[in-house]
Short mmCIF file of C-alpha atoms and ligand atoms in Angstrom, two decimals:
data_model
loop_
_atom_site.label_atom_id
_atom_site.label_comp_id
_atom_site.label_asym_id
_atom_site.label_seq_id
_atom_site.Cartn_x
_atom_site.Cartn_y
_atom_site.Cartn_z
CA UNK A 83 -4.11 -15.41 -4.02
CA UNK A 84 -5.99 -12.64 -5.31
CA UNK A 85 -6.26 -9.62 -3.80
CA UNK A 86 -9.26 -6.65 -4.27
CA UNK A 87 -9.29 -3.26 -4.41
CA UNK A 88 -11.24 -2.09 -1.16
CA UNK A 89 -12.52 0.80 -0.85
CA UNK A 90 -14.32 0.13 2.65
CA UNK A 91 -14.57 3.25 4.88
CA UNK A 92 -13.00 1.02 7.74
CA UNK A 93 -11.55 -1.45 8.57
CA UNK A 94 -9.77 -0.81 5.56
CA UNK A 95 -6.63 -1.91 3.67
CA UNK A 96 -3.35 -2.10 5.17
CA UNK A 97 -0.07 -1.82 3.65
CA UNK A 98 0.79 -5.02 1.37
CA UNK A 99 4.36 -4.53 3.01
CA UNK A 100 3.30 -4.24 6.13
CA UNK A 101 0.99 -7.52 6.04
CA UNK A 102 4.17 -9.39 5.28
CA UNK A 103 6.26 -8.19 7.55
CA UNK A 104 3.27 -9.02 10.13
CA UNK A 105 3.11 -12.70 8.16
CA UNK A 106 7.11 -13.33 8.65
CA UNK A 107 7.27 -12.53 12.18
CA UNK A 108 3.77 -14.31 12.97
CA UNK A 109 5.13 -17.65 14.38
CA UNK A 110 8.66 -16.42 16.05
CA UNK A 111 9.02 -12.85 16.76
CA UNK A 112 12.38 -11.97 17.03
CA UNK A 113 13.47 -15.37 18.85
CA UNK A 114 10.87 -15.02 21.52
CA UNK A 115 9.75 -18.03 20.13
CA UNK A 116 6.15 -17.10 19.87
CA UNK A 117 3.69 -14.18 18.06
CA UNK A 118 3.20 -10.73 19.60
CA UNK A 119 -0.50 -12.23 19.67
CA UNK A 120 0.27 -14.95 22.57
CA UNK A 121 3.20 -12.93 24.12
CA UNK A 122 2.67 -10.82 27.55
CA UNK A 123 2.36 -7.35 27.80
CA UNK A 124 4.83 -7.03 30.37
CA UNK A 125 7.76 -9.05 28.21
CA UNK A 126 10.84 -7.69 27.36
CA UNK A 127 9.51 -7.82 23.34
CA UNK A 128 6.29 -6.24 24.23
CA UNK A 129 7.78 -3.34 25.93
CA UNK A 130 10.56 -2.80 22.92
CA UNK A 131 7.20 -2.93 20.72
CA UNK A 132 5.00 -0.13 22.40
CA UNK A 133 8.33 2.01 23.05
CA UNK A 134 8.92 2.18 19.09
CA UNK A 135 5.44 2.73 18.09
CA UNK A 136 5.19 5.65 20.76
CA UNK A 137 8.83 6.93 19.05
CA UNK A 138 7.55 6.44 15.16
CA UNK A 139 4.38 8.18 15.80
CA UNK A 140 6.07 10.78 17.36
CA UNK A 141 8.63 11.03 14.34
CA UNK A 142 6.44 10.66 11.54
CA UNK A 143 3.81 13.30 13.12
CA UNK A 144 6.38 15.73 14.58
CA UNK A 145 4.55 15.51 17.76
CA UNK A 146 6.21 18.28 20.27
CA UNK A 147 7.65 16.86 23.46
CA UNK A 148 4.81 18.81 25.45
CA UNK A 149 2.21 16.08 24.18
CA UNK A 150 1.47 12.20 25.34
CA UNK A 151 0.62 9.46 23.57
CA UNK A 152 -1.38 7.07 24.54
CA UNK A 153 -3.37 3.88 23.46
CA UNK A 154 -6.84 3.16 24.55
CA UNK A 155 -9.62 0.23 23.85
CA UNK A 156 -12.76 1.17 23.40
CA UNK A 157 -12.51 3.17 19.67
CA UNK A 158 -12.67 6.73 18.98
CA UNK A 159 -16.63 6.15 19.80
CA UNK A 160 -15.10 6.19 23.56
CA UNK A 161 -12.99 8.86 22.73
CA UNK A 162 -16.53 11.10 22.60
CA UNK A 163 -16.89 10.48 26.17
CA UNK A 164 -13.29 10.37 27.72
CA UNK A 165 -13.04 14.24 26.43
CA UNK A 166 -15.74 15.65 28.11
CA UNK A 167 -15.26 13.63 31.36
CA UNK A 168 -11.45 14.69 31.43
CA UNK A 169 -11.36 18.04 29.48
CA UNK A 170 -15.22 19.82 30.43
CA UNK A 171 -13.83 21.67 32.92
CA UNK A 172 -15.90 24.53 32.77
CA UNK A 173 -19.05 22.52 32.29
CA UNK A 174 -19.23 23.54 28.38
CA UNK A 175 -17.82 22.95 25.11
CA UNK A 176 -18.25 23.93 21.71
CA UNK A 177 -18.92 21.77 19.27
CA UNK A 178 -19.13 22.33 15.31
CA UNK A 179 -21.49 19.87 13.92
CA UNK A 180 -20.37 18.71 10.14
CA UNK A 181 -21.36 15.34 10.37
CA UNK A 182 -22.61 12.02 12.37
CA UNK A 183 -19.87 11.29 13.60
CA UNK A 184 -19.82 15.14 15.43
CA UNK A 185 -23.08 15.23 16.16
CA UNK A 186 -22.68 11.78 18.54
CA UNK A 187 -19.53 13.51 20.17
CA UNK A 188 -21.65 16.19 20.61
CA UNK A 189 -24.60 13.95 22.54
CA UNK A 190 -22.05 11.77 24.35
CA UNK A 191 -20.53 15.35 25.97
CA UNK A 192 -23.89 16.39 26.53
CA UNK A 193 -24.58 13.99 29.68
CA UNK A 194 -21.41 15.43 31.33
CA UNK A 195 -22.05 19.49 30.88
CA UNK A 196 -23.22 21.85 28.02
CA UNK A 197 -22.37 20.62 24.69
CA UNK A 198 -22.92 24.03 22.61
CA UNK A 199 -23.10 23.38 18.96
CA UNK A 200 -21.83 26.28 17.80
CA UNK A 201 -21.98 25.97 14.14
CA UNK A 202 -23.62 22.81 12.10
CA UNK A 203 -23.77 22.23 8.52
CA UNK A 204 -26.83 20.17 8.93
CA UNK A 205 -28.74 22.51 6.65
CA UNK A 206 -27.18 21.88 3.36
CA UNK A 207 -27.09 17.69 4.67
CA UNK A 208 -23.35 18.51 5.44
CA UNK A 209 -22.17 19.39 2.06
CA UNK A 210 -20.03 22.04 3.42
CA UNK A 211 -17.95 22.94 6.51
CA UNK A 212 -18.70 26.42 8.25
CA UNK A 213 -15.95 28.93 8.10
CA UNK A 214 -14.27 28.54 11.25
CA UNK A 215 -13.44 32.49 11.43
CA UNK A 216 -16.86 33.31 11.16
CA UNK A 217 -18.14 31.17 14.37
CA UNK A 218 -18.85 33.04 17.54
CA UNK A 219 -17.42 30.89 20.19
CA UNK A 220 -17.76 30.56 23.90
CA UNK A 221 -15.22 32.47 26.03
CA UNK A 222 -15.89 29.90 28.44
CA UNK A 223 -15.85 26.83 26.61
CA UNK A 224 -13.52 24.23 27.75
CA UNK A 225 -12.01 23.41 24.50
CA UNK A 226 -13.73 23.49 20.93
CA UNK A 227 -14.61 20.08 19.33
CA UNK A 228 -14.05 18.88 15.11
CA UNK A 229 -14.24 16.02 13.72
CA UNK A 230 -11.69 16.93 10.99
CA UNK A 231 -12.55 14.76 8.14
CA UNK A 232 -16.26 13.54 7.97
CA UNK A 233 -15.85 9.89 6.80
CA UNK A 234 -19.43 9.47 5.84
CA UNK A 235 -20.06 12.80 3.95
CA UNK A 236 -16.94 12.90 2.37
CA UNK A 237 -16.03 16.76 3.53
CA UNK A 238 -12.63 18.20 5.52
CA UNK A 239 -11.64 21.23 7.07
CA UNK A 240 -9.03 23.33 5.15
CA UNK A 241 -8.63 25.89 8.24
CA UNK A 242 -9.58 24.50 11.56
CA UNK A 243 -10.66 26.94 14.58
CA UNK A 244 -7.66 28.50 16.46
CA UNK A 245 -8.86 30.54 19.32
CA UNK A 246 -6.43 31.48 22.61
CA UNK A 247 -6.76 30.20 25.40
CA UNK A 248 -9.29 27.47 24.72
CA UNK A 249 -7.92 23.90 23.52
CA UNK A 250 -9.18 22.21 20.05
CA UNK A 251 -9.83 18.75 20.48
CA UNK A 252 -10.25 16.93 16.85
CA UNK A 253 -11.34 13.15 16.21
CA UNK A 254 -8.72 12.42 13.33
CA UNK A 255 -10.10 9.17 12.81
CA UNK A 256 -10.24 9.09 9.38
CA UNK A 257 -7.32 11.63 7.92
CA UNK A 258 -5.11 11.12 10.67
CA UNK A 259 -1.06 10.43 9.10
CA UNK A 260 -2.24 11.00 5.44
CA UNK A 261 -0.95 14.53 5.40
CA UNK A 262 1.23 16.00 7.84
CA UNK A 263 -0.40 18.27 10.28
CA UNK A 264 0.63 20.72 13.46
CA UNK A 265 0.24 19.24 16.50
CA UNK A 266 0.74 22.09 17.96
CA UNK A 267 -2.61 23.85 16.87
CA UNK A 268 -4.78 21.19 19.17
CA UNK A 269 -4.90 20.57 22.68
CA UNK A 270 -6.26 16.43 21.80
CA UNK A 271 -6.01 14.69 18.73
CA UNK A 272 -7.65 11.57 18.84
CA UNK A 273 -8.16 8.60 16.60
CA UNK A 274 -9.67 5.01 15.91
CA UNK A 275 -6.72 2.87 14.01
CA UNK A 276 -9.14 1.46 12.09
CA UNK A 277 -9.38 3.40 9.39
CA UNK A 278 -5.76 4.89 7.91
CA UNK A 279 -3.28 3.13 10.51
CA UNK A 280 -4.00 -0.51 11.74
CA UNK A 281 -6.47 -3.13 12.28
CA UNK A 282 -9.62 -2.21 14.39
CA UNK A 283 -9.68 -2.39 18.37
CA UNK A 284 -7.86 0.68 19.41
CA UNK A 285 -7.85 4.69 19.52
CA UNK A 286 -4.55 7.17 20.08
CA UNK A 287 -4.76 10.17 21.50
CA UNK A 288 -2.40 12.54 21.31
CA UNK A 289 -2.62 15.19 24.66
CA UNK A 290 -0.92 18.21 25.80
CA UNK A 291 -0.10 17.77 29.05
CA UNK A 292 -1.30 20.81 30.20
CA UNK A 293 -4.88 19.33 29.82
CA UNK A 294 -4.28 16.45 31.92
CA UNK A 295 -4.95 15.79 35.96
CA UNK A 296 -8.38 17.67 35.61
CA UNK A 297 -12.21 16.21 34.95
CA UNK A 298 -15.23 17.80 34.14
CA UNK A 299 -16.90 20.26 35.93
CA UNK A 300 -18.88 19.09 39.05
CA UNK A 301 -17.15 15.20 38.44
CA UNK A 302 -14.36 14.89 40.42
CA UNK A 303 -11.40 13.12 38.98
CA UNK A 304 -11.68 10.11 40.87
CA UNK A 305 -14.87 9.11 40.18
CA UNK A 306 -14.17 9.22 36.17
CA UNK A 307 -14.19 5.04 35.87
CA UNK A 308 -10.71 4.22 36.01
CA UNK A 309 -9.88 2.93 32.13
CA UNK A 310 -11.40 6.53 30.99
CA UNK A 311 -9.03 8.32 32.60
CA UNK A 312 -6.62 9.65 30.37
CA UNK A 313 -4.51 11.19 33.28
CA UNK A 314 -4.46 7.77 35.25
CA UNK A 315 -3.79 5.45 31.73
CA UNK A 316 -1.05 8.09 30.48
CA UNK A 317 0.37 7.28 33.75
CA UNK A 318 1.05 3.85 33.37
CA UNK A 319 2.03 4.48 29.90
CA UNK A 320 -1.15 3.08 28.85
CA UNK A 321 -0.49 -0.26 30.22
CA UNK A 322 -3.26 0.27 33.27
CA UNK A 323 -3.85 -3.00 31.92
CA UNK A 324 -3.78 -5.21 28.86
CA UNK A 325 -3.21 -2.62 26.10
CA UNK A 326 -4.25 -3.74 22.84
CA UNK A 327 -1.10 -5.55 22.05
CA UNK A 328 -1.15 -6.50 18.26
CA UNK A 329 -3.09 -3.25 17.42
CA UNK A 330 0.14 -1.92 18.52
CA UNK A 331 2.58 -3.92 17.20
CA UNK A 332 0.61 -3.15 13.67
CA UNK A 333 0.70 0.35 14.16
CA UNK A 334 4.42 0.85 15.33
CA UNK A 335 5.52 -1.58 11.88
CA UNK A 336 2.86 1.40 9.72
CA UNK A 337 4.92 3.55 11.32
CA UNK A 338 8.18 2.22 10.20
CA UNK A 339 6.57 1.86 6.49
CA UNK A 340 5.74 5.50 6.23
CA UNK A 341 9.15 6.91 7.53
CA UNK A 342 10.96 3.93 5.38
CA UNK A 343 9.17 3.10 2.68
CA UNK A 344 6.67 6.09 2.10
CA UNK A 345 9.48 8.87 3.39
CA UNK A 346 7.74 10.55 5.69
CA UNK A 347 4.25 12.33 5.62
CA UNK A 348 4.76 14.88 2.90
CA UNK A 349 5.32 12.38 0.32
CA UNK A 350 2.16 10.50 1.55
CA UNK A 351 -0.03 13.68 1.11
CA UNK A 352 1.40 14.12 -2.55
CA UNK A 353 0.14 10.70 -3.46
CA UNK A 354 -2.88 11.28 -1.35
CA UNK A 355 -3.48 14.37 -3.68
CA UNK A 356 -2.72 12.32 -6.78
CA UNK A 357 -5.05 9.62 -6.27
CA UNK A 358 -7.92 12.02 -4.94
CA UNK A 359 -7.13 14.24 -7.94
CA UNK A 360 -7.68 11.57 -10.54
CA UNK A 361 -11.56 10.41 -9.01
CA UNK A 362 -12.59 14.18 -8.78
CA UNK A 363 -11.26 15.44 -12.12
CA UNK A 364 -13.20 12.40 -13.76
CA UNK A 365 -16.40 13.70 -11.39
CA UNK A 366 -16.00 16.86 -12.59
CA UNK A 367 -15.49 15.53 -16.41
CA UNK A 368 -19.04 14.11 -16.84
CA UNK A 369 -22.97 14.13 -15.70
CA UNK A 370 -23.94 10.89 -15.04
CA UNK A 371 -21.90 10.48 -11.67
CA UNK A 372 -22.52 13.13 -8.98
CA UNK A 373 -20.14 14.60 -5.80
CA UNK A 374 -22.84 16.72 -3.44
CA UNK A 375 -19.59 18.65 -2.18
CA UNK A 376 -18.29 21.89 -2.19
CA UNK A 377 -15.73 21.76 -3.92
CA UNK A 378 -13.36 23.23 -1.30
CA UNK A 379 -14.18 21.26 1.04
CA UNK A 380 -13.98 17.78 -0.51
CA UNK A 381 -12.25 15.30 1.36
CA UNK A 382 -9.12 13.61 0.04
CA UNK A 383 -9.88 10.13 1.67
CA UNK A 384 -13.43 9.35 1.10
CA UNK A 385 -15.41 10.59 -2.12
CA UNK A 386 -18.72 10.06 -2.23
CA UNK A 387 -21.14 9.88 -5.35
CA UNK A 388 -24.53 8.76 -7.39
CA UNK A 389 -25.31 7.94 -10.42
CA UNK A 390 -28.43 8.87 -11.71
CA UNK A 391 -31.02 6.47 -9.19
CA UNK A 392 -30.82 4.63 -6.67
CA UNK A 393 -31.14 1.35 -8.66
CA UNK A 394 -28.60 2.25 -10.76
CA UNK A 395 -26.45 3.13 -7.80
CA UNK A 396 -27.52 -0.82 -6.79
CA UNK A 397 -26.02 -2.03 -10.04
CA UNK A 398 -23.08 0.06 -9.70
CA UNK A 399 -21.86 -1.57 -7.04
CA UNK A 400 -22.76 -5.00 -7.65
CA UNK A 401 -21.07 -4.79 -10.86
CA UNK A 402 -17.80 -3.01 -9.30
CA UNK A 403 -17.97 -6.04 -6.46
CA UNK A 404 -17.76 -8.33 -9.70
CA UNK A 405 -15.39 -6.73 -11.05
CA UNK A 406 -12.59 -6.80 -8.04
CA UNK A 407 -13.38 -3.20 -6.38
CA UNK A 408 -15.64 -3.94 -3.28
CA UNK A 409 -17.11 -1.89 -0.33
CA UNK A 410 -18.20 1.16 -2.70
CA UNK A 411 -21.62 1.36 -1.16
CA UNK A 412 -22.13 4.46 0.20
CA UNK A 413 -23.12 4.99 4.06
CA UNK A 414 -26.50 4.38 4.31
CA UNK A 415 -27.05 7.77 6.15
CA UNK A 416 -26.29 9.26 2.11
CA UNK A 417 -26.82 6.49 -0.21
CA UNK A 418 -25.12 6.17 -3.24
CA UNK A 419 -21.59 5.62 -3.64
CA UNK A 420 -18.65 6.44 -1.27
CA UNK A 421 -14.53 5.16 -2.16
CA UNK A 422 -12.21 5.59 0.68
CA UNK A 423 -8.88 5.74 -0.98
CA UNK A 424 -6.67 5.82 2.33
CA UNK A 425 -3.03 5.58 2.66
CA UNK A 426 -2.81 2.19 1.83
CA UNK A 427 -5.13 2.37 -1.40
CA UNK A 428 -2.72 2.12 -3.97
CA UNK A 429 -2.70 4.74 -6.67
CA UNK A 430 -3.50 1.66 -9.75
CA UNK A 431 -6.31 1.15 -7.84
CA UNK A 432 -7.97 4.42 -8.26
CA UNK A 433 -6.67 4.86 -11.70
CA UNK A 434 -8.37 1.20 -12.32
CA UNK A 435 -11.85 2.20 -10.69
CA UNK A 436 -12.00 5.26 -12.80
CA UNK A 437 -11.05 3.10 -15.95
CA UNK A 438 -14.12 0.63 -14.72
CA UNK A 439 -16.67 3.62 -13.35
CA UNK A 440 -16.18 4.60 -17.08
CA UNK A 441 -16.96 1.28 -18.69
CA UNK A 442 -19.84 1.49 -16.56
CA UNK A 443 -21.10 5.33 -17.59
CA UNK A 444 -21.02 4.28 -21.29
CA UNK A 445 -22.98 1.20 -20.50
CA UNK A 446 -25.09 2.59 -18.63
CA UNK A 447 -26.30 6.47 -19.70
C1 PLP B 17 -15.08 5.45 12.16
C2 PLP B 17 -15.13 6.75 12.86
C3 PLP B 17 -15.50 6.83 14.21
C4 PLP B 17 -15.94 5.64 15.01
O1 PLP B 17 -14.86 4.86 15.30
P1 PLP B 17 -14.96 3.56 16.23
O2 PLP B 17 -13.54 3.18 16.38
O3 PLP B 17 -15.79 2.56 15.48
O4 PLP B 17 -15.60 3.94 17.50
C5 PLP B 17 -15.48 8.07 14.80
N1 PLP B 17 -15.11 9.18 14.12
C6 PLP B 17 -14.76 9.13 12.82
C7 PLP B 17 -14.36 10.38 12.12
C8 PLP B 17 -14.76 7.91 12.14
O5 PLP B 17 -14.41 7.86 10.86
#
């Protein structure tokens, strides 16, 4: 067996630990005799499972008793149009543009009510993110929209809006447990697993329950279709119907690795920092590579570059594919290169692709 270094933006690596632990209880799961994959939702197992996932999230994020968790198909692509149906109570929401991922929460909102952008980096190609103290919002927005770390731009938000009296709902998809953050400074985080938790086919939200029991201006809650109805799914603690049962078995046994194995979310930030350290001090060290980022702004979980042309960008990452580091290529949207280095990228593997983007550099300049 021989595994790569995989820098794919998502689905992305998992925990070694946590594949094996997966792998051991694959055929019996705790003397049930079969695999949380074949086992129903409504077992005795399966209801142990989704209780301790709901608790480790909880513990690991310090999520305040005020907030629900819940666990909903669909991705965080859904997510862009279950928060306007259930949260555009006013009819409007801001929304701060930073990336294409924002922008299509932004157009999804826009067939329920206004979807004001009320800041976009769009002019510098979303290099930057706007300072959030400097943005004019609506008094009468329903809740201000982020997308908190822009996966395909490689950019994150070092303050994030805070204004009273109107919610902040951020898509976490892609930063989401690799630092700790304040719950308590959003009304709705929400996330696809995909990317720093578990294996695609599910998105968490996390929801003060303040926000809940109401739907968007001039759609009355009970025609909102059923499984986008974060009030009705919460409800049934997000068994409706069939949940996505192994995504949450996967997530609930990440859980356990970063309280247990990790210690907790402050130690996974410091190696976060680390490993994001080492690729932009070598970016910073030389001219042949390129980050387009402010510098402030640069996200710790995906770095994009180039190298000097697009063909050499081409033999870049056919060369890196060779040599054990795959899914470099950057989105096509930018081009060039883009490494996410999530939670579950170990640090030898960055240290390794800087060793290699070297080798390359002096072949290559
Ligand atoms: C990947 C990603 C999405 C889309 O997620 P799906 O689960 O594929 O719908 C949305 N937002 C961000 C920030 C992402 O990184």
């Amino acid at each position: 067996m021989n595994r790569v270094y995989n820098f794919s933006a998502g689905p992305s690596m998992l925990p070694v630990p946590v594949l094996q632990k997966a792998q051991a209880d694959l055929l019996d799961y705790h003397g049930s005799g079969m695999s949380v994959m074949e086992m129903s939702h409504r077992s005795k197992w399966f209801d142990e499972i989704i209780q301790n996932t709901e608790a480790g999230i909880r513990k690991v994020l310090n999520v305040p008793d005020n907030y629900k968790i819940g666990f909903f198909q669909g991705g965080a692509t859904q997510q862009f149009a279950m928060v306007p149906l259930n949260f555009m109570t006013t009819g409007t929401a801001d929304y701060l543009v930073t990336g294409n991922f924002s922008k299509k929460a932004a157009e999804e909102a826009a067939k329920f009510g206004t979807a004001r952008i009320a800041a976009s980096s769009k002019d510098k190609n979303f290099t930057y993110i706007p300072d959030v103290k400097a943005i004019e919002y609506d008094p009468n927005a329903s809740y201000i929209h982020i997308c908190q770390n822009n996966t395909i731009f490689g950019t994150t938000y070092k303050d994030v809006p805070q204004v009273d009296g109107i919610p902040l709902v951020a898509d976490m998809s892609s930063m989401i447990f690799s630092e700790p953050t304040d719950v308590s400074k959003y009304g709705c985080i929400y996330f696809g697993v995909q990317k720093n938790v578990a294996p695609a086919g599910m998105a968490i939200a996390i929801i003060r329950d303040d926000l809940l029991g109401k739907s968007a201006k001039d759609i009355p809650a009970e025609k909102i279709p059923t499984m986008m109805n974060y009030t009705t799914l919460l409800d049934k603690d997000s068994m409706y119907n069939t949940p996505p049962c192994w995504c949450i078995y996967m997530t609930g046994l990440v859980m356990d690795y970063l309280q247990n194995e990790v210690g907790g979310l402050e130690e996974m930030a410091k190696i976060n920092h680390a490993k994001a350290k080492v690729l932009y001090d070598y970016l910073d060290g030389q001219d042949f590579y390129n980050n387009p980022v402010q510098p402030e702004y640069r996200s710790m979980m995906n770095v994009t570059f180039t190298s000097p042309n697009p063909d050499m960008d081409k033999k870049f990452c056919a060369a890196a594919t060779e040599a054990g580091f795959v899914n470099l290529k950057g989105h096509r949207l930018v081009g060039g290169m883009r490494a996410s280095i999530y939670n579950a990228m170990p640090a030898q593997g960055v240290n390794d692709l800087v060793d290699f983007m070297e080798k390359f550099r002096k072949e290559n300049a």
